CSV table of C-alpha atoms in Angstrom, one decimal:
chain,number,residue,atom,x,y,z
A,1014,UNK,CA,143.5,36.3,101.0
A,1015,UNK,CA,140.4,38.4,101.3
A,1016,UNK,CA,141.3,42.0,101.9
A,1017,UNK,CA,139.8,45.2,103.1
A,1018,UNK,CA,141.7,48.4,102.2
A,1019,UNK,CA,141.5,51.8,103.9
A,1020,UNK,CA,143.7,54.9,103.7
A,1021,UNK,CA,145.4,55.1,107.1
A,1022,UNK,CA,145.2,58.9,107.2
A,1023,UNK,CA,145.1,61.0,109.2
A,1024,UNK,CA,142.1,62.7,107.6
A,1025,UNK,CA,141.9,66.2,109.1
A,1026,UNK,CA,138.6,68.1,108.9
A,1027,UNK,CA,137.4,71.3,110.7
A,1028,UNK,CA,134.6,71.1,113.1
A,1029,UNK,CA,131.2,71.3,111.3
A,1030,UNK,CA,132.6,69.8,108.0
A,1031,UNK,CA,131.7,66.5,106.4
A,1032,UNK,CA,134.2,63.8,106.8
A,1033,UNK,CA,134.3,61.1,104.1
A,1034,UNK,CA,135.9,57.8,104.9
A,1035,UNK,CA,136.4,55.2,102.2
A,1036,UNK,CA,137.0,51.4,102.1
A,1037,UNK,CA,137.4,48.9,99.3
A,1038,UNK,CA,137.2,45.1,99.6
A,1039,UNK,CA,138.3,42.2,97.5
A,1040,UNK,CA,135.7,39.5,98.1
A,1041,UNK,CA,133.0,40.1,95.5
A,1042,UNK,CA,130.7,37.7,97.3
A,1043,UNK,CA,130.7,39.7,100.5
A,1044,UNK,CA,127.2,40.7,101.6
A,1045,UNK,CA,127.5,42.6,104.9
A,1046,UNK,CA,129.6,45.7,105.7
A,1047,UNK,CA,130.3,47.4,109.0
A,1048,UNK,CA,131.8,50.6,110.3
A,1049,UNK,CA,133.4,50.5,113.7
A,1050,UNK,CA,134.8,53.5,115.6
A,1051,UNK,CA,137.8,53.0,117.9
A,1052,UNK,CA,139.1,55.7,120.3
A,1053,UNK,CA,142.7,55.5,121.2
A,1054,UNK,CA,143.4,52.7,123.7
A,1055,UNK,CA,139.7,51.6,123.6
A,1056,UNK,CA,137.9,48.7,122.0
A,1057,UNK,CA,136.0,49.0,118.7
A,1058,UNK,CA,132.3,49.9,118.8
A,1059,UNK,CA,129.8,49.4,116.0
A,1060,UNK,CA,128.5,52.6,114.3
A,1061,UNK,CA,126.6,51.2,111.4
A,1062,UNK,CA,126.1,48.2,109.1
A,1063,UNK,CA,124.8,48.1,105.6
A,1064,UNK,CA,123.8,45.2,103.4
A,1065,UNK,CA,122.2,46.8,100.3
A,1066,UNK,CA,123.5,49.0,97.6
A,1067,UNK,CA,122.8,52.7,98.2
A,1068,UNK,CA,122.8,54.9,101.3
A,1069,UNK,CA,121.8,54.2,104.8
A,1070,UNK,CA,121.5,57.1,107.2
A,1071,UNK,CA,121.6,57.1,111.0
A,1072,UNK,CA,121.8,60.6,112.6
A,1073,UNK,CA,124.9,62.3,111.4
A,1074,UNK,CA,126.3,59.1,109.9
A,1075,UNK,CA,125.6,57.8,106.4
A,1076,UNK,CA,127.0,54.6,105.0
A,1077,UNK,CA,127.2,54.1,101.3
A,1078,UNK,CA,127.6,50.8,99.5
A,1079,UNK,CA,128.5,50.1,95.9
A,1080,UNK,CA,128.9,46.3,95.4
A,1081,UNK,CA,129.7,46.7,91.7
A,1082,UNK,CA,132.7,48.8,92.5
A,1083,UNK,CA,133.4,46.9,95.8
A,1084,UNK,CA,133.4,50.1,97.6
A,1085,UNK,CA,131.9,51.2,100.9
A,1086,UNK,CA,132.1,54.6,102.6
A,1087,UNK,CA,131.1,56.5,105.7
A,1088,UNK,CA,130.1,60.1,105.7
A,1089,UNK,CA,130.0,62.0,109.0
A,1090,UNK,CA,128.1,65.3,108.8
A,1091,UNK,CA,128.7,68.2,111.1
A,1092,UNK,CA,131.9,66.6,112.4
A,1093,UNK,CA,132.7,67.2,116.0
A,1094,UNK,CA,136.0,67.0,117.9
A,1095,UNK,CA,134.5,64.0,119.7
A,1096,UNK,CA,134.4,62.2,116.4
A,1097,UNK,CA,138.2,62.1,116.3
A,1098,UNK,CA,139.0,58.4,116.3
A,1099,UNK,CA,140.1,55.6,114.1
A,1100,UNK,CA,137.3,54.2,111.9
A,1101,UNK,CA,137.5,50.6,111.0
A,1102,UNK,CA,135.8,49.1,107.9
A,1103,UNK,CA,134.8,45.5,108.3
A,1104,UNK,CA,133.4,43.0,105.8
A,1105,UNK,CA,131.7,39.8,106.8
A,1106,UNK,CA,133.3,37.0,104.8
A,1107,UNK,CA,131.2,34.7,102.7
A,1108,UNK,CA,131.6,31.8,105.1
A,1109,UNK,CA,130.3,33.9,107.9
A,1110,UNK,CA,133.1,32.8,110.2
A,1111,UNK,CA,134.6,36.2,110.8
A,1112,UNK,CA,134.7,39.8,110.1
A,1113,UNK,CA,137.7,40.9,108.0
A,1114,UNK,CA,138.9,44.3,109.2
A,1115,UNK,CA,140.7,47.1,107.4
A,1116,UNK,CA,143.6,48.8,109.1
A,1117,UNK,CA,141.5,51.8,109.8
A,1118,UNK,CA,141.5,55.5,109.0
A,1119,UNK,CA,142.4,58.0,111.6
A,1120,UNK,CA,140.1,61.0,111.7
A,1121,UNK,CA,141.1,64.3,113.3
A,1122,UNK,CA,138.4,66.9,113.8
A,1123,UNK,CA,139.8,70.3,114.8
A,1124,UNK,CA,137.8,72.9,116.7
B,87,UNK,CA,125.1,45.0,132.2
B,88,UNK,CA,125.9,43.1,129.0
B,89,UNK,CA,129.7,42.9,128.5
B,90,UNK,CA,132.8,41.0,127.5
B,91,UNK,CA,135.4,40.9,130.3
B,92,UNK,CA,139.0,40.3,129.7
B,93,UNK,CA,141.8,39.8,132.3
B,94,UNK,CA,144.4,40.9,132.7
B,95,UNK,CA,144.1,44.3,131.0
B,96,UNK,CA,147.9,44.9,131.1
B,97,UNK,CA,150.6,42.4,131.5
B,98,UNK,CA,154.4,42.4,131.1
B,99,UNK,CA,156.0,39.1,131.0
B,100,UNK,CA,159.2,37.4,129.8
B,101,UNK,CA,159.9,35.0,127.0
B,102,UNK,CA,158.8,31.5,127.6
B,103,UNK,CA,156.6,32.1,130.7
B,104,UNK,CA,153.2,30.6,130.0
B,105,UNK,CA,150.3,32.9,130.4
B,106,UNK,CA,146.5,32.9,130.0
B,107,UNK,CA,144.3,35.8,129.1
B,108,UNK,CA,140.8,35.1,130.3
B,109,UNK,CA,137.6,36.2,128.4
B,110,UNK,CA,134.1,35.9,129.7
B,111,UNK,CA,130.8,37.1,128.3
B,112,UNK,CA,127.4,37.3,130.0
B,113,UNK,CA,125.2,37.6,126.8
B,114,UNK,CA,124.8,33.9,126.1
B,115,UNK,CA,126.5,34.3,122.8
B,116,UNK,CA,127.4,31.2,120.8
B,117,UNK,CA,130.3,32.8,118.9
B,118,UNK,CA,133.5,34.0,120.5
B,119,UNK,CA,136.8,35.1,118.9
B,120,UNK,CA,140.2,36.5,119.7
B,121,UNK,CA,141.9,39.2,117.7
B,122,UNK,CA,145.2,40.9,118.0
B,123,UNK,CA,145.8,44.5,116.9
B,124,UNK,CA,149.1,45.8,115.8
B,125,UNK,CA,150.0,49.1,114.2
B,126,UNK,CA,149.7,49.1,110.5
B,127,UNK,CA,148.2,45.5,110.5
B,128,UNK,CA,144.8,46.2,112.0
B,129,UNK,CA,142.7,43.6,113.7
B,130,UNK,CA,143.7,40.0,112.9
B,131,UNK,CA,141.7,37.0,114.0
B,132,UNK,CA,143.7,34.4,116.1
B,133,UNK,CA,141.0,31.8,116.9
B,134,UNK,CA,137.3,31.6,117.0
B,135,UNK,CA,134.7,29.3,118.5
B,136,UNK,CA,131.2,28.7,117.1
B,137,UNK,CA,130.0,27.0,120.3
B,138,UNK,CA,131.1,24.9,123.2
B,139,UNK,CA,133.9,22.5,122.4
B,140,UNK,CA,134.1,23.9,118.8
B,141,UNK,CA,137.2,26.0,118.0
B,142,UNK,CA,139.0,26.8,114.8
B,143,UNK,CA,142.0,28.7,113.6
B,144,UNK,CA,141.8,32.3,112.4
B,145,UNK,CA,144.5,34.1,110.4
B,146,UNK,CA,147.3,34.1,112.9
B,147,UNK,CA,147.0,31.1,115.2
B,148,UNK,CA,150.7,30.2,115.6
B,149,UNK,CA,151.9,30.3,119.2
B,150,UNK,CA,148.4,30.4,120.7
B,151,UNK,CA,145.9,27.9,122.1
B,152,UNK,CA,142.3,28.3,123.1
B,153,UNK,CA,139.6,26.2,124.8
B,154,UNK,CA,135.8,26.5,125.0
B,155,UNK,CA,134.7,24.3,127.8
B,156,UNK,CA,131.8,26.6,128.8
B,157,UNK,CA,129.7,28.9,126.7
B,158,UNK,CA,130.6,32.0,128.5
B,159,UNK,CA,134.4,31.5,128.7
B,160,UNK,CA,137.1,31.5,126.0
B,161,UNK,CA,140.6,31.8,127.4
B,162,UNK,CA,143.6,32.5,125.2
B,163,UNK,CA,146.7,30.6,126.1
B,164,UNK,CA,150.3,31.5,125.2
B,165,UNK,CA,152.3,28.4,126.1
B,166,UNK,CA,155.7,30.0,125.4
B,167,UNK,CA,155.3,33.7,124.7
B,168,UNK,CA,157.8,35.4,122.4
B,169,UNK,CA,158.4,39.1,121.8
B,170,UNK,CA,156.5,39.0,118.5
B,171,UNK,CA,153.4,38.3,120.5
B,172,UNK,CA,153.6,41.7,122.1
B,173,UNK,CA,150.3,43.2,121.0
B,174,UNK,CA,146.9,44.5,122.0
B,175,UNK,CA,144.5,41.6,122.3
B,176,UNK,CA,140.7,41.7,122.0
B,177,UNK,CA,138.1,39.1,122.8
B,178,UNK,CA,134.8,39.5,121.0
B,179,UNK,CA,131.5,37.7,121.0
B,180,UNK,CA,128.3,37.7,119.0
B,181,UNK,CA,125.0,35.8,118.9
B,182,UNK,CA,124.8,33.1,116.2
B,183,UNK,CA,122.4,34.9,114.0
B,184,UNK,CA,122.7,35.4,110.3
B,185,UNK,CA,121.1,38.8,110.2
B,186,UNK,CA,124.1,40.7,111.7
B,187,UNK,CA,127.7,40.2,112.1
B,188,UNK,CA,128.1,42.7,114.9
B,189,UNK,CA,130.8,41.9,117.3
B,190,UNK,CA,130.9,42.9,121.0
B,191,UNK,CA,134.4,43.6,122.1
B,192,UNK,CA,136.1,43.3,125.4
B,193,UNK,CA,138.2,46.2,126.7
B,194,UNK,CA,141.4,44.7,125.4
B,195,UNK,CA,144.5,43.2,127.0
B,196,UNK,CA,147.8,44.9,126.3
B,197,UNK,CA,150.6,42.3,126.5
B,198,UNK,CA,154.3,43.0,126.4
B,199,UNK,CA,156.7,40.1,126.1
B,200,UNK,CA,160.4,40.9,127.0
């Protein structure tokens, strides 16, 4: 069973700080990685995707991928209370039939 | 507006009473899928469909049926619901491209089976 592991949290950070969210995956052949944000009671929405080793930046968000370590992370700079949500890591399986989701990390940003 | 629409959004039913959750997308996507989301278990795929008349089981298909007679619609059928099917259900779609795996989610259907 291919797995995606995340710490459930909550991860608490003060407003303006950097939030670091981490994810590990078991399928070494995985090529595509995604971060979704889900507000309570709402549907997931895509924040970023990353395919290559290294960093990918989009505004306040940076995704980091290390395929050798099977590790992907999301950094949120200048965290805002509106960033408080659950962040889901997802990995596209090698057969491309589905995204395998982690259970999510709950982020709380306090004013 | 591009969207995935699910109905009903909320439903309380009783064990054994057949129900259907509808899902429709207006983006001409080939791929559609159903997920259920439970605390501590995350999003788990129930069924998916690569195109019209093509459906396949996901990770947790027991107790569910689907059909894909039209490209835009992908209903989820619970023939005889049981309390362990109480969950938050999401329909999702994506274009059949290999350059991205982004899923577009519906707003969710919260089902309670008594």
